[in-house]
Coordinates of C-alpha atoms in Angstrom, one line a residue:
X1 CA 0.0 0.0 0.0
X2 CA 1.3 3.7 -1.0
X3 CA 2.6 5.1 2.7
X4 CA 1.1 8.6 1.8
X5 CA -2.3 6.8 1.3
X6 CA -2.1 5.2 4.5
X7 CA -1.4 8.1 6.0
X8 CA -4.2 10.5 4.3
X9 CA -6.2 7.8 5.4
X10 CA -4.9 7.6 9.3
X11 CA -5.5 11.5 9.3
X12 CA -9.0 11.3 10.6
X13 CA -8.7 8.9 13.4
X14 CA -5.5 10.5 14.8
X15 CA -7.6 13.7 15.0
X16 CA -10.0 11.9 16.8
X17 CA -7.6 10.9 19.1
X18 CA -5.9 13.9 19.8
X19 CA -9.3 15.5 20.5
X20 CA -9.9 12.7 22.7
X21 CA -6.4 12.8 24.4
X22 CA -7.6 16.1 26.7
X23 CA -11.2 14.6 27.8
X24 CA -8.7 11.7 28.7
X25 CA -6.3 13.5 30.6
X26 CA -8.3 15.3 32.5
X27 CA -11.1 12.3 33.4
X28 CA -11.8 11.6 37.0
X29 CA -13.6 8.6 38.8
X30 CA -17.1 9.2 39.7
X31 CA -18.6 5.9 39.2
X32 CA -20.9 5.0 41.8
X33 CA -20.1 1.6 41.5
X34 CA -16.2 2.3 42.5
X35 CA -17.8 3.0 46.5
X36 CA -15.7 4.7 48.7
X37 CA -17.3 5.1 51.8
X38 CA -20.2 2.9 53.8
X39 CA -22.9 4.6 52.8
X40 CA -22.3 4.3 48.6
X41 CA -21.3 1.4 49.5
X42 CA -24.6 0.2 51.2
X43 CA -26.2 1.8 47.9
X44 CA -24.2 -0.3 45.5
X45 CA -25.1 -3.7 47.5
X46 CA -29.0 -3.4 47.3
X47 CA -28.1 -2.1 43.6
X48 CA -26.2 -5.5 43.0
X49 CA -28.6 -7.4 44.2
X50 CA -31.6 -6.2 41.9
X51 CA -29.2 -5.9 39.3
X52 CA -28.2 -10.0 39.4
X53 CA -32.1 -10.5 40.5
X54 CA -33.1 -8.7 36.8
X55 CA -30.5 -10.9 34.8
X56 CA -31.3 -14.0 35.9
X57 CA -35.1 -13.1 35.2
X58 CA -34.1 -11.7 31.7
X59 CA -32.4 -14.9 31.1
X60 CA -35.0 -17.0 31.7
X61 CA -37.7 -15.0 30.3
X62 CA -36.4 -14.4 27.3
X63 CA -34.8 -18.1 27.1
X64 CA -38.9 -19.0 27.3
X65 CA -39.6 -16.6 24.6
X66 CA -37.1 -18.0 22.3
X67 CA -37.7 -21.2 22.9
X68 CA -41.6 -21.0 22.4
X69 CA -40.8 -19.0 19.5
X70 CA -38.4 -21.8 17.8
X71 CA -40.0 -25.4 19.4
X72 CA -43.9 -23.7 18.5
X73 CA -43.3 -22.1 15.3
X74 CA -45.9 -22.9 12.3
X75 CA -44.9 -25.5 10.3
X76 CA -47.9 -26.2 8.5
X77 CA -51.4 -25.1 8.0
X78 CA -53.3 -27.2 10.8
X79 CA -54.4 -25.6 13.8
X80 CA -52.4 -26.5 17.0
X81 CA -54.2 -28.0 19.9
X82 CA -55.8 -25.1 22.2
X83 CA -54.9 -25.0 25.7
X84 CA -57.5 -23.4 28.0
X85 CA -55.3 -22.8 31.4
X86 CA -53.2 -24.6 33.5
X87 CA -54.2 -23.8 37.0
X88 CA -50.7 -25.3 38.7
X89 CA -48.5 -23.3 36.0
X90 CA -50.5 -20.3 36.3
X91 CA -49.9 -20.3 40.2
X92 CA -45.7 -20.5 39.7
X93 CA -46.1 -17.6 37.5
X94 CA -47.9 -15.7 39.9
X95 CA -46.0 -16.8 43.2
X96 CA -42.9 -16.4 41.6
X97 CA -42.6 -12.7 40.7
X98 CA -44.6 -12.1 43.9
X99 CA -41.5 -13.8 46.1
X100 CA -38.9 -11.8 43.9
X101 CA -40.9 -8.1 44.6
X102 CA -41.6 -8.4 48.5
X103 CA -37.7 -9.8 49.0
X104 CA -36.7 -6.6 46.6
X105 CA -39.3 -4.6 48.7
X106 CA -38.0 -5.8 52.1
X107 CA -34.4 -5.6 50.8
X108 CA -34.1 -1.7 50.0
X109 CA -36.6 -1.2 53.1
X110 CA -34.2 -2.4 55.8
X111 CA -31.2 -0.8 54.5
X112 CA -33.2 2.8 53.9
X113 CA -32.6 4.2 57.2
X114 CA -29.0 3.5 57.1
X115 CA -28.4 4.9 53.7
X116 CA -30.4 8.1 54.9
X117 CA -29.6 8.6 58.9
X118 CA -26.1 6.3 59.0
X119 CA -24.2 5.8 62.3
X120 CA -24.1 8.7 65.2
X121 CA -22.0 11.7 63.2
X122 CA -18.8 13.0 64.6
X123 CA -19.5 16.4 62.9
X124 CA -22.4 18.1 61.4
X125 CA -21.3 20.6 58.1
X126 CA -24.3 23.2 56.8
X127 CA -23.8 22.7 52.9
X128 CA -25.7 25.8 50.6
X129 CA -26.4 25.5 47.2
X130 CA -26.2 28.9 45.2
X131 CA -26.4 29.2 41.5
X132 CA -23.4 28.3 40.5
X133 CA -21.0 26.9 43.7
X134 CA -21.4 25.6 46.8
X135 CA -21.0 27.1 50.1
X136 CA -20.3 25.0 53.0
X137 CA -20.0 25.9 56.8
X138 CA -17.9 23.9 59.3
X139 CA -18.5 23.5 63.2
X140 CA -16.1 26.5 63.9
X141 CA -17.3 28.9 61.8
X142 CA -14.8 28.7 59.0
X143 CA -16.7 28.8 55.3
X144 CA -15.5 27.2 52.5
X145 CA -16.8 27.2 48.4
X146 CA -16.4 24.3 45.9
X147 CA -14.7 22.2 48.2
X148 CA -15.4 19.9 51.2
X149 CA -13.3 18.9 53.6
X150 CA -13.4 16.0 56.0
X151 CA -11.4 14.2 57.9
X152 CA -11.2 10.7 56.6
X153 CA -12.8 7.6 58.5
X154 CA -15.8 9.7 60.0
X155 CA -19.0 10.5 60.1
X156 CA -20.2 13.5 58.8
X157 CA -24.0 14.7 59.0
X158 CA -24.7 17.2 55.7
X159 CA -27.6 19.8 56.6
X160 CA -28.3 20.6 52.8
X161 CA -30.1 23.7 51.6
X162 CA -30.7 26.0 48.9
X163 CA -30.4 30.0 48.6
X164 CA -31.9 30.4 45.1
X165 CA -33.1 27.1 42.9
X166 CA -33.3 23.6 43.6
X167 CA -29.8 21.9 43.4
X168 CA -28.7 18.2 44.3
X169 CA -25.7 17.4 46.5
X170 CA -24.2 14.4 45.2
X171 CA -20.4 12.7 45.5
X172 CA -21.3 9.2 43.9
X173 CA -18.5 7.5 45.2
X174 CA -19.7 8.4 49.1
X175 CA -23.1 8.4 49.3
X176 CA -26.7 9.3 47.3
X177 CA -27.6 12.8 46.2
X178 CA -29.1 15.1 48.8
X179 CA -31.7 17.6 47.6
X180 CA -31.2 21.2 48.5
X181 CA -34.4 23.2 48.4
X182 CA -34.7 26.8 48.9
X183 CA -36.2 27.3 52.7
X184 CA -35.8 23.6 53.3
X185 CA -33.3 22.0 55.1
X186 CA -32.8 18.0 54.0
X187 CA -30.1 16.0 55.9
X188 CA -27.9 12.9 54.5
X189 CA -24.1 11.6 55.4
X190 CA -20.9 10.7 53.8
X191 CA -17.5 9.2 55.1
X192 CA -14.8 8.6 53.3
X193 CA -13.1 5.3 54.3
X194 CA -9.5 6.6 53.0
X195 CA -8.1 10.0 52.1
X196 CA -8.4 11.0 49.0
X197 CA -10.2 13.5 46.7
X198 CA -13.6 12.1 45.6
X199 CA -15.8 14.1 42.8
X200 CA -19.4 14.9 42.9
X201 CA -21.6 17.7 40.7
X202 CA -24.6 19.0 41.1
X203 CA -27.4 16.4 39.5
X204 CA -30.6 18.6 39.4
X205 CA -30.9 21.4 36.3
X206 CA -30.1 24.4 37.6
X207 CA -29.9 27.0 35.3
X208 CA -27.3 28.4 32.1
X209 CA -24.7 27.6 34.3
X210 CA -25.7 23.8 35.8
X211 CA -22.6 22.0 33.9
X212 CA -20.1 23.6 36.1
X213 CA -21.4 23.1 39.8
X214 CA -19.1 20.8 40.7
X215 CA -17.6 19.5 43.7
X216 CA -14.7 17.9 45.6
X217 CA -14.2 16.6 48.5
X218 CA -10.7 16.1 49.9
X219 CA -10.3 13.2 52.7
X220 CA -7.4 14.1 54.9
X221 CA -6.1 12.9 58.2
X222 CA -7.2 14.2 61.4
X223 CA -4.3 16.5 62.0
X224 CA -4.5 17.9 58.6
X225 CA -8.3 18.5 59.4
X226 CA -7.3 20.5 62.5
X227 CA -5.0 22.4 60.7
X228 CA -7.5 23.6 57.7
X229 CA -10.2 24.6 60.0
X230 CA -7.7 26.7 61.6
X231 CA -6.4 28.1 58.9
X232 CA -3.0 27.3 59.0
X233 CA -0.9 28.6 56.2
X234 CA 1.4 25.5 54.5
X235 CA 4.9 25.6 56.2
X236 CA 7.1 28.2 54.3
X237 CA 3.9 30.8 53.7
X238 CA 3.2 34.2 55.4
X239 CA 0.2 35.9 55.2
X240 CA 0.1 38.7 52.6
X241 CA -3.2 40.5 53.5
X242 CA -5.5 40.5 56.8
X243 CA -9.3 41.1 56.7
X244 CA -10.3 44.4 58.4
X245 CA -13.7 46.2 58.7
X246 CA -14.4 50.0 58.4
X247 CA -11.4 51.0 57.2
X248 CA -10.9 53.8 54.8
X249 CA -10.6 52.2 51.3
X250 CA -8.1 53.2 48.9
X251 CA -9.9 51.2 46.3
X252 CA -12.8 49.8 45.2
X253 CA -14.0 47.1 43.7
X254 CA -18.2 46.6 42.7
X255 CA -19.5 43.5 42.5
X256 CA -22.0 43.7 39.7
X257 CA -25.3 41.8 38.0
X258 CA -23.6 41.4 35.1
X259 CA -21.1 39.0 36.8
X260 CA -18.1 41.1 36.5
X261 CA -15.4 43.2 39.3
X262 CA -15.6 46.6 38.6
X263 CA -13.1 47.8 37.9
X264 CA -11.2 44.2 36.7
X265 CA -7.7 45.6 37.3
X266 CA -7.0 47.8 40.8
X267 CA -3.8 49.3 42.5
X268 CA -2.5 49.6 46.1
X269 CA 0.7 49.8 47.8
X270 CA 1.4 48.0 50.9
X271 CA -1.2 48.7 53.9
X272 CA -3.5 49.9 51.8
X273 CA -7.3 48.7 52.1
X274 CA -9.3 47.4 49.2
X275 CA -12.8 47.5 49.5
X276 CA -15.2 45.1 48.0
X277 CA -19.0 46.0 47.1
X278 CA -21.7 43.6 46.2
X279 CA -24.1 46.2 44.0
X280 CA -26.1 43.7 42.1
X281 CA -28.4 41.6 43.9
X282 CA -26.6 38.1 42.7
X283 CA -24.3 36.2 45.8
X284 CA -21.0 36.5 45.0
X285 CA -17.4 36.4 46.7
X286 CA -14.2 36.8 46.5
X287 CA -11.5 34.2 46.3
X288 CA -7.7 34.9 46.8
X289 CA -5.4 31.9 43.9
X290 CA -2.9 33.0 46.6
X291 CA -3.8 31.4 49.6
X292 CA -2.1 33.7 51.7
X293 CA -4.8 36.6 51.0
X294 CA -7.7 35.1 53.2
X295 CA -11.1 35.2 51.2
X296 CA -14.9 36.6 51.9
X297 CA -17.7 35.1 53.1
X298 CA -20.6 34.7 50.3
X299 CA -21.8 38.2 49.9
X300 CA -25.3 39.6 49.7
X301 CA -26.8 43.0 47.9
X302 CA -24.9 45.3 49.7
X303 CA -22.8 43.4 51.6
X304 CA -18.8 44.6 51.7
X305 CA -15.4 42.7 52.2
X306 CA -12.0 44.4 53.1
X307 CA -8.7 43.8 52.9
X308 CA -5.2 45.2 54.0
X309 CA -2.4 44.0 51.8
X310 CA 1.0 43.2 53.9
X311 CA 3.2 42.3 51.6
X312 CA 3.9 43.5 47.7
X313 CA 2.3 41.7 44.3
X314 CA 0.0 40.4 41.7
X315 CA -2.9 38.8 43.5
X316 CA -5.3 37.5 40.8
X317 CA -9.2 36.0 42.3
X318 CA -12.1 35.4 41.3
X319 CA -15.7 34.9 42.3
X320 CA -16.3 31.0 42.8
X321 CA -19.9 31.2 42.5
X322 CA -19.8 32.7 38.9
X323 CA -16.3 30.8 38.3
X324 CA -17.5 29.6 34.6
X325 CA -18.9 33.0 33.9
X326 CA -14.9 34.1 34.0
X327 CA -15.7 36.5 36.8
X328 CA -12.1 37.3 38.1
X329 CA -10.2 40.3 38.7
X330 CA -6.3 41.4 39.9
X331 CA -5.2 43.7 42.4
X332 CA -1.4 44.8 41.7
X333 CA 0.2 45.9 45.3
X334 CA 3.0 47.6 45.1
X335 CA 5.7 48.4 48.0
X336 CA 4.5 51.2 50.6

């Protein structure tokens, strides 16, 4: 074969394959069937079991329904002999499926309040969903957006609620979705049985911006717990900015409806405040990349967030709520 042929011809599929390579890359386990934690884990038994249940029905059903359809099949133009009922068949048929619902019925029933309520919780976490992020609030008081964490190997209690639409709280690999409903509060659990990071994503429709409410939730040990909900810088990092309140501002930054900082860009020299104004009536925040600028609550109409920059630089952030929206902004600190 002419090599330049094959390779005209090859052009197509390698395309494929590079467009394939990033979706690849940047893949991540979610399958509820890889369970994680007691509680998906719980799910995915009663799962299995009606799962095996329906295939061995399907097998024989449908091995009766070929079989008829070969061993009965007209061969000739007389009529076959009728059969009027069979009162001893008819009562197997009826028994039978009757036997496999109530042990399906009684199967998911006993295991239902486990799956919702679970063991005594070490912890209970307040989880908000908010068009397009979500908020959670740990036992101390600390607040954190897109990301859970928890300390591996414990029970945690989710009080799940909504500020704006209905959402659904879900990590497949550690437990079932939890509805949040606006002025409702629903409660579920997760544990993680090891440390990791396990996925999740909002699984109700939520509006323009449903596809990126996603979630993570990091599994860590209990000292590195303690240490993020007192928020301890890594080794090696000093704070660059402090939050203060009613400080004179020697800039400002609007938080608008149209899901932008206002201005984008902003200046200050070392101990200078920077104000931050919520003017549209959307919840936003804002979120330092650099983790040694400390971040805001989530912020109502008229709500306002202030910092005083310590130390010189390019601090870039963003607004995690309206993350896929590209809401972001810098603030360029120069020495005082």
């Amino acid at each position: 074969m002419n090599p330049r042929r094959l390779l005209l011809g090859m052009l197509p599929a390698l395309g494929v394959v590079a467009g394939l390579a990033p979706v690849s890359a940047a893949a991540v386990n979610v399958s509820p069937l890889d369970c994680a934690g007691p509680n998906a884990c719980d799910i995915v038994s009663v799962y299995t079991t009606i799962f095996w249940i329906a295939m061995v029905v399907l097998v024989v059903v449908g091995g009766l329904i070929v079989f008829a359809a070969l061993r009965f099949r007209r061969r000739d133009d007389r009529e076959p002999s009728q059969i009027h009922g069979n009162t001893r068949l008819e009562l197997v048929w009826t028994a039978v499926p009757l036997l496999i619902v109530s042990f399906l019925f009684l199967r998911t029933t006993l295991r239902m309040d486990y799956v919702r309520n679970g063991p005594p919780p070490q912890q209970t976490i307040q989880v908000t969903g908010i068009q397009w992020a979500w908020s959670f609030k740990y036992p101390n008081g600390k607040t954190s957006f897109a990301t859970l964490t928890i300390p591996a190997g414990q029970v945690v209690r989710l009080q799940v609620t909504s500020k704006d639409v209905l959402h659904s709280f879900w990590v497949p690999r550690l437990g079932g979705q939890i509805y949040a409903k606006p002025g409702y509060q629903n409660s579920g659990w997760i544990e993680a049985s090891q440390p990791g990071t396990y996925y999740g994503q909002c699984n109700e429709l939520c509006g323009l911006s449903h596809w990126a409410m996603t979630l993570q939730v990091d599994a860590v040990s209990q000292t590195q717990y303690q240490a993020f909900l007192s928020g301890a810088l890594p080794p090696g990092t000093t704070a660059a900015g402090e939050k203060v309140s009613g400080a004179a501002a020697a800039a400002k930054v609007n938080e608008t409806d149209e899901l932008k900082f206002q201005p984008t860009t902003a200046s200050a020299k070392v101990g200078d405040v920077v104000e931050w104004i919520n003017t549209g009536t959307a919840v936003h925040n804002v979120i330092f990349d650099n983790r040694a600028v400390p971040g805001s609550e989530s912020m109502n109409e008229g709500d306002t967030f202030e910092i005083k920059f310590t130390k010189p630089g390019t601090y870039s952030y963003l607004c995690k709520f309206h993350e896929a929206n590209n809401m972001r902004g810098t603030i360029t600190v120069t020495g005082g």
